[in-house]
Amino acid sequence: MAEGSRAGSLAFGQVVIGPPGSGKTTYCHAMRDFLSRIGRSVAVVNLDPANEALPWPCALDIAELVTLPDVMGSLGLGPNGGLIYCMEYLEANADWLRDRLQGLRGHYVLFDCPGQVELYTHHDALKNVFAQLAKWNFRLAAVHLVDSHYCTDPGKFISVLCTSLSTMLHVELPHVNVLSKMDLIEQYGKLAFNLDYYTEVLDLSYLVDHLASDPFFRNFRRLNEKLVEVIEDYSLVSFVPLNVQDKQSMRQVMQAVDKANGYSFGDQEHRSLEALMSAAVGADFHFSSTLAVQEKYVQSQDKAVEEEVMDL
């Protein structure tokens, strides 16, 4: 029997990727709760063998197959080499994953993935696991989380753009880039440009000019110009802002992912979604875009300036 037919009907889901500390596990469980409240049957699958003490229960945990501490202890590998070995071991034991996922048919699945960047930019093990999931009739979108504090540093933001582009090209899945922890962005410092400049990745020459004002980066202006040209030539990278505590923000991300993986929801879920949003923000709810997040950020900055003036 062919692998596709053995897998059964179509299943939809997300593979949640991104560097360590970007909020992947928090996102998975916040999105699970959000989707559950609008009527979807959701399951979280932990594919991170370094997650020893999960704060929430998962429907499936890779720890049943392999764990990073065991690999490091038995093979004498460091954290990075151990994670790569774990993903290669998962790829080699794809039958284990397929058998466990059979019990989750009918669920919308959130795959919480490891935080090692190399796994998404040039190593093939996890990419091949995603390809296997596609053969088993999973329709997935990659949700790439990036901590929003990188927006406050132009040099780091260019680096994030390059990493995001490399990930999109390597993983080969429909892709949604997300700026996470937007509720904390005001703590990171003032942005050089409006928030939509970063989410829409507008004319990056302004970012290069801003970097040139720093004596350290002035010597690397030509390099930064070439990196920016690569990013703009592909014209693939943009971001959706996310605050997991804000239902409007969660809805924005959900709609972007649903569009990416082809998920279409029925009238019942639509009614549940409208009821949830109306309860959250009032009956006259209208979809909130980046402008709403920007407004909150600007208000926070204005308040901080007022406090400084009062202190004087």
PDB file of C-alpha atoms in Angstrom:
ATOM      1  CA  MET A   1       0.000   0.000   0.000  1.00  0.00           C
ATOM      2  CA  ALA A   2       1.349   3.460  -0.897  1.00  0.00           C
ATOM      3  CA  GLU A   3       2.450   5.767   1.885  1.00  0.00           C
ATOM      4  CA  GLY A   4      -0.069   8.440   0.911  1.00  0.00           C
ATOM      5  CA  SER A   5      -3.043   6.076   0.971  1.00  0.00           C
ATOM      6  CA  ARG A   6      -1.909   4.556   4.275  1.00  0.00           C
ATOM      7  CA  ALA A   7      -1.890   8.028   5.817  1.00  0.00           C
ATOM      8  CA  GLY A   8      -5.568   8.573   5.108  1.00  0.00           C
ATOM      9  CA  SER A   9      -7.327  11.865   4.474  1.00  0.00           C
ATOM     10  CA  LEU A  10      -5.767  15.303   4.379  1.00  0.00           C
ATOM     11  CA  ALA A  11      -4.500  16.838   7.607  1.00  0.00           C
ATOM     12  CA  PHE A  12      -3.476  20.434   8.135  1.00  0.00           C
ATOM     13  CA  GLY A  13      -0.986  21.997  10.477  1.00  0.00           C
ATOM     14  CA  GLN A  14       2.017  24.176  11.190  1.00  0.00           C
ATOM     15  CA  VAL A  15       5.700  23.486  11.734  1.00  0.00           C
ATOM     16  CA  VAL A  16       6.838  26.118  14.221  1.00  0.00           C
ATOM     17  CA  ILE A  17      10.498  26.991  13.736  1.00  0.00           C
ATOM     18  CA  GLY A  18      12.894  29.725  14.790  1.00  0.00           C
ATOM     19  CA  PRO A  19      15.979  30.430  16.906  1.00  0.00           C
ATOM     20  CA  PRO A  20      16.164  29.600  20.630  1.00  0.00           C
ATOM     21  CA  GLY A  21      14.134  31.911  22.832  1.00  0.00           C
ATOM     22  CA  SER A  22      11.874  33.149  20.050  1.00  0.00           C
ATOM     23  CA  GLY A  23       8.773  31.766  21.803  1.00  0.00           C
ATOM     24  CA  LYS A  24       7.985  28.621  19.794  1.00  0.00           C
ATOM     25  CA  THR A  25       6.579  26.536  22.655  1.00  0.00           C
ATOM     26  CA  THR A  26       4.594  29.480  24.022  1.00  0.00           C
ATOM     27  CA  TYR A  27       3.212  30.135  20.541  1.00  0.00           C
ATOM     28  CA  CYS A  28       2.187  26.503  20.021  1.00  0.00           C
ATOM     29  CA  HIS A  29       0.138  26.357  23.175  1.00  0.00           C
ATOM     30  CA  ALA A  30      -1.343  29.839  22.762  1.00  0.00           C
ATOM     31  CA  MET A  31      -2.379  28.941  19.203  1.00  0.00           C
ATOM     32  CA  ARG A  32      -3.758  25.601  20.398  1.00  0.00           C
ATOM     33  CA  ASP A  33      -5.942  27.366  22.951  1.00  0.00           C
ATOM     34  CA  PHE A  34      -7.055  29.980  20.423  1.00  0.00           C
ATOM     35  CA  LEU A  35      -7.973  27.438  17.739  1.00  0.00           C
ATOM     36  CA  SER A  36      -9.698  25.172  20.268  1.00  0.00           C
ATOM     37  CA  ARG A  37     -11.954  28.030  21.317  1.00  0.00           C
ATOM     38  CA  ILE A  38     -13.161  28.483  17.735  1.00  0.00           C
ATOM     39  CA  GLY A  39     -13.913  24.791  17.252  1.00  0.00           C
ATOM     40  CA  ARG A  40     -10.815  23.146  15.792  1.00  0.00           C
ATOM     41  CA  SER A  41      -9.508  19.883  17.201  1.00  0.00           C
ATOM     42  CA  VAL A  42      -5.856  20.760  17.802  1.00  0.00           C
ATOM     43  CA  ALA A  43      -2.892  18.624  18.847  1.00  0.00           C
ATOM     44  CA  VAL A  44       0.622  19.785  19.741  1.00  0.00           C
ATOM     45  CA  VAL A  45       3.550  17.548  18.754  1.00  0.00           C
ATOM     46  CA  ASN A  46       6.917  18.209  20.387  1.00  0.00           C
ATOM     47  CA  LEU A  47       9.779  17.538  17.960  1.00  0.00           C
ATOM     48  CA  ASP A  48      12.397  19.252  20.129  1.00  0.00           C
ATOM     49  CA  PRO A  49      14.491  16.621  21.964  1.00  0.00           C
ATOM     50  CA  ALA A  50      15.977  19.393  24.140  1.00  0.00           C
ATOM     51  CA  ASN A  51      12.566  20.159  25.689  1.00  0.00           C
ATOM     52  CA  GLU A  52      13.015  18.158  28.885  1.00  0.00           C
ATOM     53  CA  ALA A  53      10.298  19.770  31.013  1.00  0.00           C
ATOM     54  CA  LEU A  54       7.406  20.850  28.817  1.00  0.00           C
ATOM     55  CA  PRO A  55       5.220  23.452  30.539  1.00  0.00           C
ATOM     56  CA  TRP A  56       2.098  22.007  28.856  1.00  0.00           C
ATOM     57  CA  PRO A  57       1.042  18.479  27.889  1.00  0.00           C
ATOM     58  CA  CYS A  58       1.617  17.367  24.298  1.00  0.00           C
ATOM     59  CA  ALA A  59      -0.253  14.792  22.252  1.00  0.00           C
ATOM     60  CA  LEU A  60       3.068  13.363  21.041  1.00  0.00           C
ATOM     61  CA  ASP A  61       6.602  13.867  22.345  1.00  0.00           C
ATOM     62  CA  ILE A  62       9.838  12.964  20.546  1.00  0.00           C
ATOM     63  CA  ALA A  63      11.246  12.089  23.982  1.00  0.00           C
ATOM     64  CA  GLU A  64       9.525   8.713  23.502  1.00  0.00           C
ATOM     65  CA  LEU A  65      12.045   8.101  20.709  1.00  0.00           C
ATOM     66  CA  VAL A  66      15.176  10.081  21.587  1.00  0.00           C
ATOM     67  CA  THR A  67      16.312  12.839  23.939  1.00  0.00           C
ATOM     68  CA  LEU A  68      19.204  15.258  23.657  1.00  0.00           C
ATOM     69  CA  PRO A  69      20.716  14.498  27.112  1.00  0.00           C
ATOM     70  CA  ASP A  70      20.836  10.767  26.290  1.00  0.00           C
ATOM     71  CA  VAL A  71      22.548  11.433  22.958  1.00  0.00           C
ATOM     72  CA  MET A  72      25.067  13.839  24.479  1.00  0.00           C
ATOM     73  CA  GLY A  73      25.844  11.411  27.297  1.00  0.00           C
ATOM     74  CA  SER A  74      26.173   8.249  25.219  1.00  0.00           C
ATOM     75  CA  LEU A  75      27.943   9.710  22.165  1.00  0.00           C
ATOM     76  CA  GLY A  76      29.928  12.507  23.784  1.00  0.00           C
ATOM     77  CA  LEU A  77      28.386  15.178  21.548  1.00  0.00           C
ATOM     78  CA  GLY A  78      27.752  18.827  22.348  1.00  0.00           C
ATOM     79  CA  PRO A  79      24.295  20.454  22.165  1.00  0.00           C
ATOM     80  CA  ASN A  80      24.508  21.376  18.474  1.00  0.00           C
ATOM     81  CA  GLY A  81      25.914  18.051  17.305  1.00  0.00           C
ATOM     82  CA  GLY A  82      23.461  16.236  19.558  1.00  0.00           C
ATOM     83  CA  LEU A  83      20.448  18.039  18.072  1.00  0.00           C
ATOM     84  CA  ILE A  84      21.596  17.241  14.547  1.00  0.00           C
ATOM     85  CA  TYR A  85      22.023  13.572  15.510  1.00  0.00           C
ATOM     86  CA  CYS A  86      18.517  13.541  17.043  1.00  0.00           C
ATOM     87  CA  MET A  87      16.964  14.926  13.860  1.00  0.00           C
ATOM     88  CA  GLU A  88      18.865  12.416  11.728  1.00  0.00           C
ATOM     89  CA  TYR A  89      17.647   9.679  14.085  1.00  0.00           C
ATOM     90  CA  LEU A  90      14.076  10.915  13.705  1.00  0.00           C
ATOM     91  CA  GLU A  91      14.457  10.906   9.927  1.00  0.00           C
ATOM     92  CA  ALA A  92      15.798   7.347  10.033  1.00  0.00           C
ATOM     93  CA  ASN A  93      12.849   6.286  12.209  1.00  0.00           C
ATOM     94  CA  ALA A  94      10.117   7.994  10.231  1.00  0.00           C
ATOM     95  CA  ASP A  95       7.896   4.915  10.663  1.00  0.00           C
ATOM     96  CA  TRP A  96       7.727   5.667  14.394  1.00  0.00           C
ATOM     97  CA  LEU A  97       6.491   9.175  13.687  1.00  0.00           C
ATOM     98  CA  ARG A  98       3.983   8.001  11.091  1.00  0.00           C
ATOM     99  CA  ASP A  99       2.518   5.375  13.434  1.00  0.00           C
ATOM    100  CA  ARG A 100       2.150   7.864  16.288  1.00  0.00           C
ATOM    101  CA  LEU A 101       0.551  10.466  14.041  1.00  0.00           C
ATOM    102  CA  GLN A 102      -2.128   7.986  12.963  1.00  0.00           C
ATOM    103  CA  GLY A 103      -3.835   8.567  16.303  1.00  0.00           C
ATOM    104  CA  LEU A 104      -4.011  12.311  15.591  1.00  0.00           C
ATOM    105  CA  ARG A 105      -5.950  12.084  12.326  1.00  0.00           C
ATOM    106  CA  GLY A 106      -8.762  14.589  12.329  1.00  0.00           C
ATOM    107  CA  HIS A 107      -6.684  17.064  14.325  1.00  0.00           C
ATOM    108  CA  TYR A 108      -5.008  20.277  13.247  1.00  0.00           C
ATOM    109  CA  VAL A 109      -1.390  19.619  14.255  1.00  0.00           C
ATOM    110  CA  LEU A 110       1.168  22.093  15.619  1.00  0.00           C
ATOM    111  CA  PHE A 111       4.732  20.754  15.396  1.00  0.00           C
ATOM    112  CA  ASP A 112       7.012  22.423  17.969  1.00  0.00           C
ATOM    113  CA  CYS A 113      10.486  22.152  16.423  1.00  0.00           C
ATOM    114  CA  PRO A 114      14.044  22.586  17.773  1.00  0.00           C
ATOM    115  CA  GLY A 115      15.690  25.989  17.953  1.00  0.00           C
ATOM    116  CA  GLN A 116      18.942  25.262  16.139  1.00  0.00           C
ATOM    117  CA  VAL A 117      19.180  27.580  13.129  1.00  0.00           C
ATOM    118  CA  GLU A 118      21.391  25.200  11.106  1.00  0.00           C
ATOM    119  CA  LEU A 119      18.523  22.720  10.921  1.00  0.00           C
ATOM    120  CA  TYR A 120      16.542  25.191   8.804  1.00  0.00           C
ATOM    121  CA  THR A 121      19.249  26.866   6.738  1.00  0.00           C
ATOM    122  CA  HIS A 122      21.422  24.053   5.353  1.00  0.00           C
ATOM    123  CA  HIS A 123      20.987  20.693   7.141  1.00  0.00           C
ATOM    124  CA  ASP A 124      18.584  18.284   5.436  1.00  0.00           C
ATOM    125  CA  ALA A 125      17.275  15.988   8.200  1.00  0.00           C
ATOM    126  CA  LEU A 126      14.344  18.097   9.400  1.00  0.00           C
ATOM    127  CA  LYS A 127      13.597  19.257   5.859  1.00  0.00           C
ATOM    128  CA  ASN A 128      13.302  15.578   4.858  1.00  0.00           C
ATOM    129  CA  VAL A 129      10.978  14.911   7.821  1.00  0.00           C
ATOM    130  CA  PHE A 130       8.719  17.727   6.578  1.00  0.00           C
ATOM    131  CA  ALA A 131       8.797  16.157   3.109  1.00  0.00           C
ATOM    132  CA  GLN A 132       7.705  12.837   4.622  1.00  0.00           C
ATOM    133  CA  LEU A 133       4.814  14.552   6.377  1.00  0.00           C
ATOM    134  CA  ALA A 134       3.726  15.940   3.015  1.00  0.00           C
ATOM    135  CA  LYS A 135       3.766  12.405   1.575  1.00  0.00           C
ATOM    136  CA  TRP A 136       1.496  11.361   4.444  1.00  0.00           C
ATOM    137  CA  ASN A 137      -1.037  13.985   3.296  1.00  0.00           C
ATOM    138  CA  PHE A 138      -0.149  16.688   5.796  1.00  0.00           C
ATOM    139  CA  ARG A 139      -0.618  20.167   4.356  1.00  0.00           C
ATOM    140  CA  LEU A 140       1.791  22.282   6.360  1.00  0.00           C
ATOM    141  CA  ALA A 141       2.955  25.869   6.612  1.00  0.00           C
ATOM    142  CA  ALA A 142       6.213  26.865   8.272  1.00  0.00           C
ATOM    143  CA  VAL A 143       5.735  29.515  10.956  1.00  0.00           C
ATOM    144  CA  HIS A 144       9.129  31.119  11.511  1.00  0.00           C
ATOM    145  CA  LEU A 145       9.268  33.069  14.773  1.00  0.00           C
ATOM    146  CA  VAL A 146      11.754  35.916  15.238  1.00  0.00           C
ATOM    147  CA  ASP A 147      12.044  37.921  18.454  1.00  0.00           C
ATOM    148  CA  SER A 148      10.882  41.488  17.756  1.00  0.00           C
ATOM    149  CA  HIS A 149      13.793  42.981  19.707  1.00  0.00           C
ATOM    150  CA  TYR A 150      15.943  42.535  16.572  1.00  0.00           C
ATOM    151  CA  CYS A 151      14.042  45.447  15.038  1.00  0.00           C
ATOM    152  CA  THR A 152      15.755  47.829  17.441  1.00  0.00           C
ATOM    153  CA  ASP A 153      19.205  46.996  16.030  1.00  0.00           C
ATOM    154  CA  PRO A 154      19.590  47.574  12.245  1.00  0.00           C
ATOM    155  CA  GLY A 155      22.592  45.249  12.000  1.00  0.00           C
ATOM    156  CA  LYS A 156      20.769  42.403  13.728  1.00  0.00           C
ATOM    157  CA  PHE A 157      17.661  43.026  11.636  1.00  0.00           C
ATOM    158  CA  ILE A 158      19.623  42.613   8.387  1.00  0.00           C
ATOM    159  CA  SER A 159      21.009  39.366   9.817  1.00  0.00           C
ATOM    160  CA  VAL A 160      17.473  38.211  10.651  1.00  0.00           C
ATOM    161  CA  LEU A 161      16.329  39.005   7.122  1.00  0.00           C
ATOM    162  CA  CYS A 162      19.150  36.908   5.652  1.00  0.00           C
ATOM    163  CA  THR A 163      18.375  34.017   8.004  1.00  0.00           C
ATOM    164  CA  SER A 164      14.655  34.193   7.208  1.00  0.00           C
ATOM    165  CA  LEU A 165      15.317  34.196   3.467  1.00  0.00           C
ATOM    166  CA  SER A 166      17.738  31.273   3.742  1.00  0.00           C
ATOM    167  CA  THR A 167      15.187  29.344   5.803  1.00  0.00           C
ATOM    168  CA  MET A 168      12.398  29.979   3.313  1.00  0.00           C
ATOM    169  CA  LEU A 169      14.513  28.732   0.418  1.00  0.00           C
ATOM    170  CA  HIS A 170      15.806  25.661   2.268  1.00  0.00           C
ATOM    171  CA  VAL A 171      12.706  24.365   4.059  1.00  0.00           C
ATOM    172  CA  GLU A 172      10.568  24.529   0.891  1.00  0.00           C
ATOM    173  CA  LEU A 173       7.207  24.958   2.622  1.00  0.00           C
ATOM    174  CA  PRO A 174       4.628  27.742   2.455  1.00  0.00           C
ATOM    175  CA  HIS A 175       6.123  30.230   4.877  1.00  0.00           C
ATOM    176  CA  VAL A 176       4.900  32.831   7.371  1.00  0.00           C
ATOM    177  CA  ASN A 177       7.502  34.937   9.179  1.00  0.00           C
ATOM    178  CA  VAL A 178       6.345  36.232  12.559  1.00  0.00           C
ATOM    179  CA  LEU A 179       7.760  38.957  14.806  1.00  0.00           C
ATOM    180  CA  SER A 180       7.058  37.491  18.242  1.00  0.00           C
ATOM    181  CA  LYS A 181       6.841  39.148  21.673  1.00  0.00           C
ATOM    182  CA  MET A 182       5.394  42.373  20.302  1.00  0.00           C
ATOM    183  CA  ASP A 183       4.029  43.118  23.778  1.00  0.00           C
ATOM    184  CA  LEU A 184       7.643  43.546  24.930  1.00  0.00           C
ATOM    185  CA  ILE A 185       8.992  45.628  22.048  1.00  0.00           C
ATOM    186  CA  GLU A 186       8.640  48.889  23.950  1.00  0.00           C
ATOM    187  CA  GLN A 187      11.130  47.540  26.501  1.00  0.00           C
ATOM    188  CA  TYR A 188      13.805  47.019  23.860  1.00  0.00           C
ATOM    189  CA  GLY A 189      14.170  50.699  22.925  1.00  0.00           C
ATOM    190  CA  LYS A 190      12.901  53.070  20.287  1.00  0.00           C
ATOM    191  CA  LEU A 191      12.631  51.878  16.678  1.00  0.00           C
ATOM    192  CA  ALA A 192      14.473  53.855  14.018  1.00  0.00           C
ATOM    193  CA  PHE A 193      11.439  53.603  11.695  1.00  0.00           C
ATOM    194  CA  ASN A 194       7.712  52.880  11.954  1.00  0.00           C
ATOM    195  CA  LEU A 195       6.808  49.276  12.661  1.00  0.00           C
ATOM    196  CA  ASP A 196       5.372  48.703   9.169  1.00  0.00           C
ATOM    197  CA  TYR A 197       8.859  49.415   7.770  1.00  0.00           C
ATOM    198  CA  TYR A 198      10.035  46.216   9.489  1.00  0.00           C
ATOM    199  CA  THR A 199       6.962  44.043   8.917  1.00  0.00           C
ATOM    200  CA  GLU A 200       6.668  44.897   5.210  1.00  0.00           C
ATOM    201  CA  VAL A 201      10.478  45.082   4.750  1.00  0.00           C
ATOM    202  CA  LEU A 202      10.314  48.364   2.874  1.00  0.00           C
ATOM    203  CA  ASP A 203      13.202  50.178   1.133  1.00  0.00           C
ATOM    204  CA  LEU A 204      16.192  48.767   3.009  1.00  0.00           C
ATOM    205  CA  SER A 205      18.580  51.448   1.733  1.00  0.00           C
ATOM    206  CA  TYR A 206      17.347  53.598   4.622  1.00  0.00           C
ATOM    207  CA  LEU A 207      18.472  50.868   6.999  1.00  0.00           C
ATOM    208  CA  VAL A 208      21.939  50.830   5.413  1.00  0.00           C
ATOM    209  CA  ASP A 209      22.148  54.609   5.772  1.00  0.00           C
ATOM    210  CA  HIS A 210      21.153  54.310   9.408  1.00  0.00           C
ATOM    211  CA  LEU A 211      23.861  51.705   9.968  1.00  0.00           C
ATOM    212  CA  ALA A 212      26.438  53.970   8.312  1.00  0.00           C
ATOM    213  CA  SER A 213      26.001  56.462  11.140  1.00  0.00           C
ATOM    214  CA  ASP A 214      27.690  53.919  13.421  1.00  0.00           C
ATOM    215  CA  PRO A 215      31.519  54.096  13.120  1.00  0.00           C
ATOM    216  CA  PHE A 216      31.807  50.309  13.420  1.00  0.00           C
ATOM    217  CA  PHE A 217      29.338  49.529  10.617  1.00  0.00           C
ATOM    218  CA  ARG A 218      30.593  52.322   8.360  1.00  0.00           C
ATOM    219  CA  ASN A 219      33.481  50.075   7.318  1.00  0.00           C
ATOM    220  CA  PHE A 220      31.006  47.375   6.238  1.00  0.00           C
ATOM    221  CA  ARG A 221      28.647  49.574   4.237  1.00  0.00           C
ATOM    222  CA  ARG A 222      29.427  47.842   0.931  1.00  0.00           C
ATOM    223  CA  LEU A 223      28.802  44.405   2.473  1.00  0.00           C
ATOM    224  CA  ASN A 224      25.485  45.543   3.956  1.00  0.00           C
ATOM    225  CA  GLU A 225      24.432  47.022   0.619  1.00  0.00           C
ATOM    226  CA  LYS A 226      25.054  43.685  -1.114  1.00  0.00           C
ATOM    227  CA  LEU A 227      23.176  41.733   1.568  1.00  0.00           C
ATOM    228  CA  VAL A 228      20.241  44.112   1.228  1.00  0.00           C
ATOM    229  CA  GLU A 229      20.289  43.690  -2.561  1.00  0.00           C
ATOM    230  CA  VAL A 230      20.007  39.909  -2.191  1.00  0.00           C
ATOM    231  CA  ILE A 231      17.037  40.263   0.165  1.00  0.00           C
ATOM    232  CA  GLU A 232      15.258  42.765  -2.082  1.00  0.00           C
ATOM    233  CA  ASP A 233      15.974  40.801  -5.281  1.00  0.00           C
ATOM    234  CA  TYR A 234      14.141  37.761  -3.896  1.00  0.00           C
ATOM    235  CA  SER A 235      11.381  39.974  -2.460  1.00  0.00           C
ATOM    236  CA  LEU A 236      10.062  37.144  -0.285  1.00  0.00           C
ATOM    237  CA  VAL A 237      10.541  38.256   3.302  1.00  0.00           C
ATOM    238  CA  SER A 238       7.856  40.049   5.290  1.00  0.00           C
ATOM    239  CA  PHE A 239       6.593  39.650   8.851  1.00  0.00           C
ATOM    240  CA  VAL A 240       3.345  39.386  10.771  1.00  0.00           C
ATOM    241  CA  PRO A 241       3.496  40.973  14.253  1.00  0.00           C
ATOM    242  CA  LEU A 242       2.414  38.727  17.114  1.00  0.00           C
ATOM    243  CA  ASN A 243       1.375  39.244  20.706  1.00  0.00           C
ATOM    244  CA  VAL A 244       0.098  35.902  22.028  1.00  0.00           C
ATOM    245  CA  GLN A 245      -1.968  37.718  24.670  1.00  0.00           C
ATOM    246  CA  ASP A 246      -3.888  39.687  22.020  1.00  0.00           C
ATOM    247  CA  LYS A 247      -6.707  37.821  20.247  1.00  0.00           C
ATOM    248  CA  GLN A 248      -6.640  40.229  17.306  1.00  0.00           C
ATOM    249  CA  SER A 249      -2.958  39.508  16.794  1.00  0.00           C
ATOM    250  CA  MET A 250      -3.530  35.746  17.061  1.00  0.00           C
ATOM    251  CA  ARG A 251      -6.288  35.973  14.485  1.00  0.00           C
ATOM    252  CA  GLN A 252      -4.023  37.861  12.093  1.00  0.00           C
ATOM    253  CA  VAL A 253      -1.375  35.134  12.308  1.00  0.00           C
ATOM    254  CA  MET A 254      -3.998  32.381  12.027  1.00  0.00           C
ATOM    255  CA  GLN A 255      -5.415  33.863   8.831  1.00  0.00           C
ATOM    256  CA  ALA A 256      -1.946  34.229   7.295  1.00  0.00           C
ATOM    257  CA  VAL A 257      -1.150  30.582   8.073  1.00  0.00           C
ATOM    258  CA  ASP A 258      -4.548  29.323   6.861  1.00  0.00           C
ATOM    259  CA  LYS A 259      -3.926  31.080   3.561  1.00  0.00           C
ATOM    260  CA  ALA A 260      -0.429  29.598   3.332  1.00  0.00           C
ATOM    261  CA  ASN A 261      -1.329  25.938   3.963  1.00  0.00           C
ATOM    262  CA  GLY A 262      -4.680  25.993   2.172  1.00  0.00           C
ATOM    263  CA  TYR A 263      -6.858  25.373   5.188  1.00  0.00           C
ATOM    264  CA  SER A 264     -10.469  26.430   4.652  1.00  0.00           C
ATOM    265  CA  PHE A 265     -12.866  26.587   7.566  1.00  0.00           C
ATOM    266  CA  GLY A 266     -16.612  26.107   7.621  1.00  0.00           C
ATOM    267  CA  ASP A 267     -19.439  28.336   8.780  1.00  0.00           C
ATOM    268  CA  GLN A 268     -19.445  26.926  12.297  1.00  0.00           C
ATOM    269  CA  GLU A 269     -15.827  27.889  12.916  1.00  0.00           C
ATOM    270  CA  HIS A 270     -16.392  31.275  11.318  1.00  0.00           C
ATOM    271  CA  ARG A 271     -19.290  31.987  13.674  1.00  0.00           C
ATOM    272  CA  SER A 272     -17.246  30.830  16.656  1.00  0.00           C
ATOM    273  CA  LEU A 273     -14.388  33.092  15.596  1.00  0.00           C
ATOM    274  CA  GLU A 274     -16.647  36.122  15.266  1.00  0.00           C
ATOM    275  CA  ALA A 275     -18.219  35.407  18.657  1.00  0.00           C
ATOM    276  CA  LEU A 276     -14.789  35.106  20.259  1.00  0.00           C
ATOM    277  CA  MET A 277     -13.522  38.339  18.739  1.00  0.00           C
ATOM    278  CA  SER A 278     -16.708  40.233  19.560  1.00  0.00           C
ATOM    279  CA  ALA A 279     -16.430  39.161  23.186  1.00  0.00           C
ATOM    280  CA  ALA A 280     -12.810  40.285  23.212  1.00  0.00           C
ATOM    281  CA  VAL A 281     -13.075  43.707  21.574  1.00  0.00           C
ATOM    282  CA  GLY A 282     -16.785  44.549  21.246  1.00  0.00           C
ATOM    283  CA  ALA A 283     -19.489  43.843  18.706  1.00  0.00           C
ATOM    284  CA  ASP A 284     -18.080  46.295  16.161  1.00  0.00           C
ATOM    285  CA  PHE A 285     -14.870  44.319  15.727  1.00  0.00           C
ATOM    286  CA  HIS A 286     -12.844  45.074  12.618  1.00  0.00           C
ATOM    287  CA  PHE A 287      -9.711  43.210  11.648  1.00  0.00           C
ATOM    288  CA  SER A 288      -6.628  44.820  13.191  1.00  0.00           C
ATOM    289  CA  SER A 289      -3.547  45.232  11.016  1.00  0.00           C
ATOM    290  CA  THR A 290      -0.023  46.304  11.831  1.00  0.00           C
ATOM    291  CA  LEU A 291      -1.311  49.833  12.340  1.00  0.00           C
ATOM    292  CA  ALA A 292      -2.984  48.808  15.588  1.00  0.00           C
ATOM    293  CA  VAL A 293       0.262  47.403  16.937  1.00  0.00           C
ATOM    294  CA  GLN A 294       2.111  50.487  15.752  1.00  0.00           C
ATOM    295  CA  GLU A 295      -0.406  52.711  17.530  1.00  0.00           C
ATOM    296  CA  LYS A 296       0.144  50.866  20.802  1.00  0.00           C
ATOM    297  CA  TYR A 297       3.895  51.165  20.377  1.00  0.00           C
ATOM    298  CA  VAL A 298       3.752  54.906  19.614  1.00  0.00           C
ATOM    299  CA  GLN A 299       1.454  55.524  22.597  1.00  0.00           C
ATOM    300  CA  SER A 300       3.924  53.706  24.819  1.00  0.00           C
ATOM    301  CA  GLN A 301       6.810  55.795  23.482  1.00  0.00           C
ATOM    302  CA  ASP A 302       4.843  59.038  23.951  1.00  0.00           C
ATOM    303  CA  LYS A 303       4.044  58.069  27.526  1.00  0.00           C
ATOM    304  CA  ALA A 304       7.712  57.389  28.223  1.00  0.00           C
ATOM    305  CA  VAL A 305       8.669  60.809  26.845  1.00  0.00           C
ATOM    306  CA  GLU A 306       6.008  62.494  28.985  1.00  0.00           C
ATOM    307  CA  GLU A 307       7.343  60.753  32.077  1.00  0.00           C
ATOM    308  CA  GLU A 308      10.868  61.910  31.283  1.00  0.00           C
ATOM    309  CA  VAL A 309       9.645  65.512  30.880  1.00  0.00           C
ATOM    310  CA  MET A 310       7.788  65.328  34.190  1.00  0.00           C
ATOM    311  CA  ASP A 311      10.909  64.040  35.902  1.00  0.00           C
ATOM    312  CA  LEU A 312      12.802  67.082  34.614  1.00  0.00           C
TER     313      LEU A 312
END
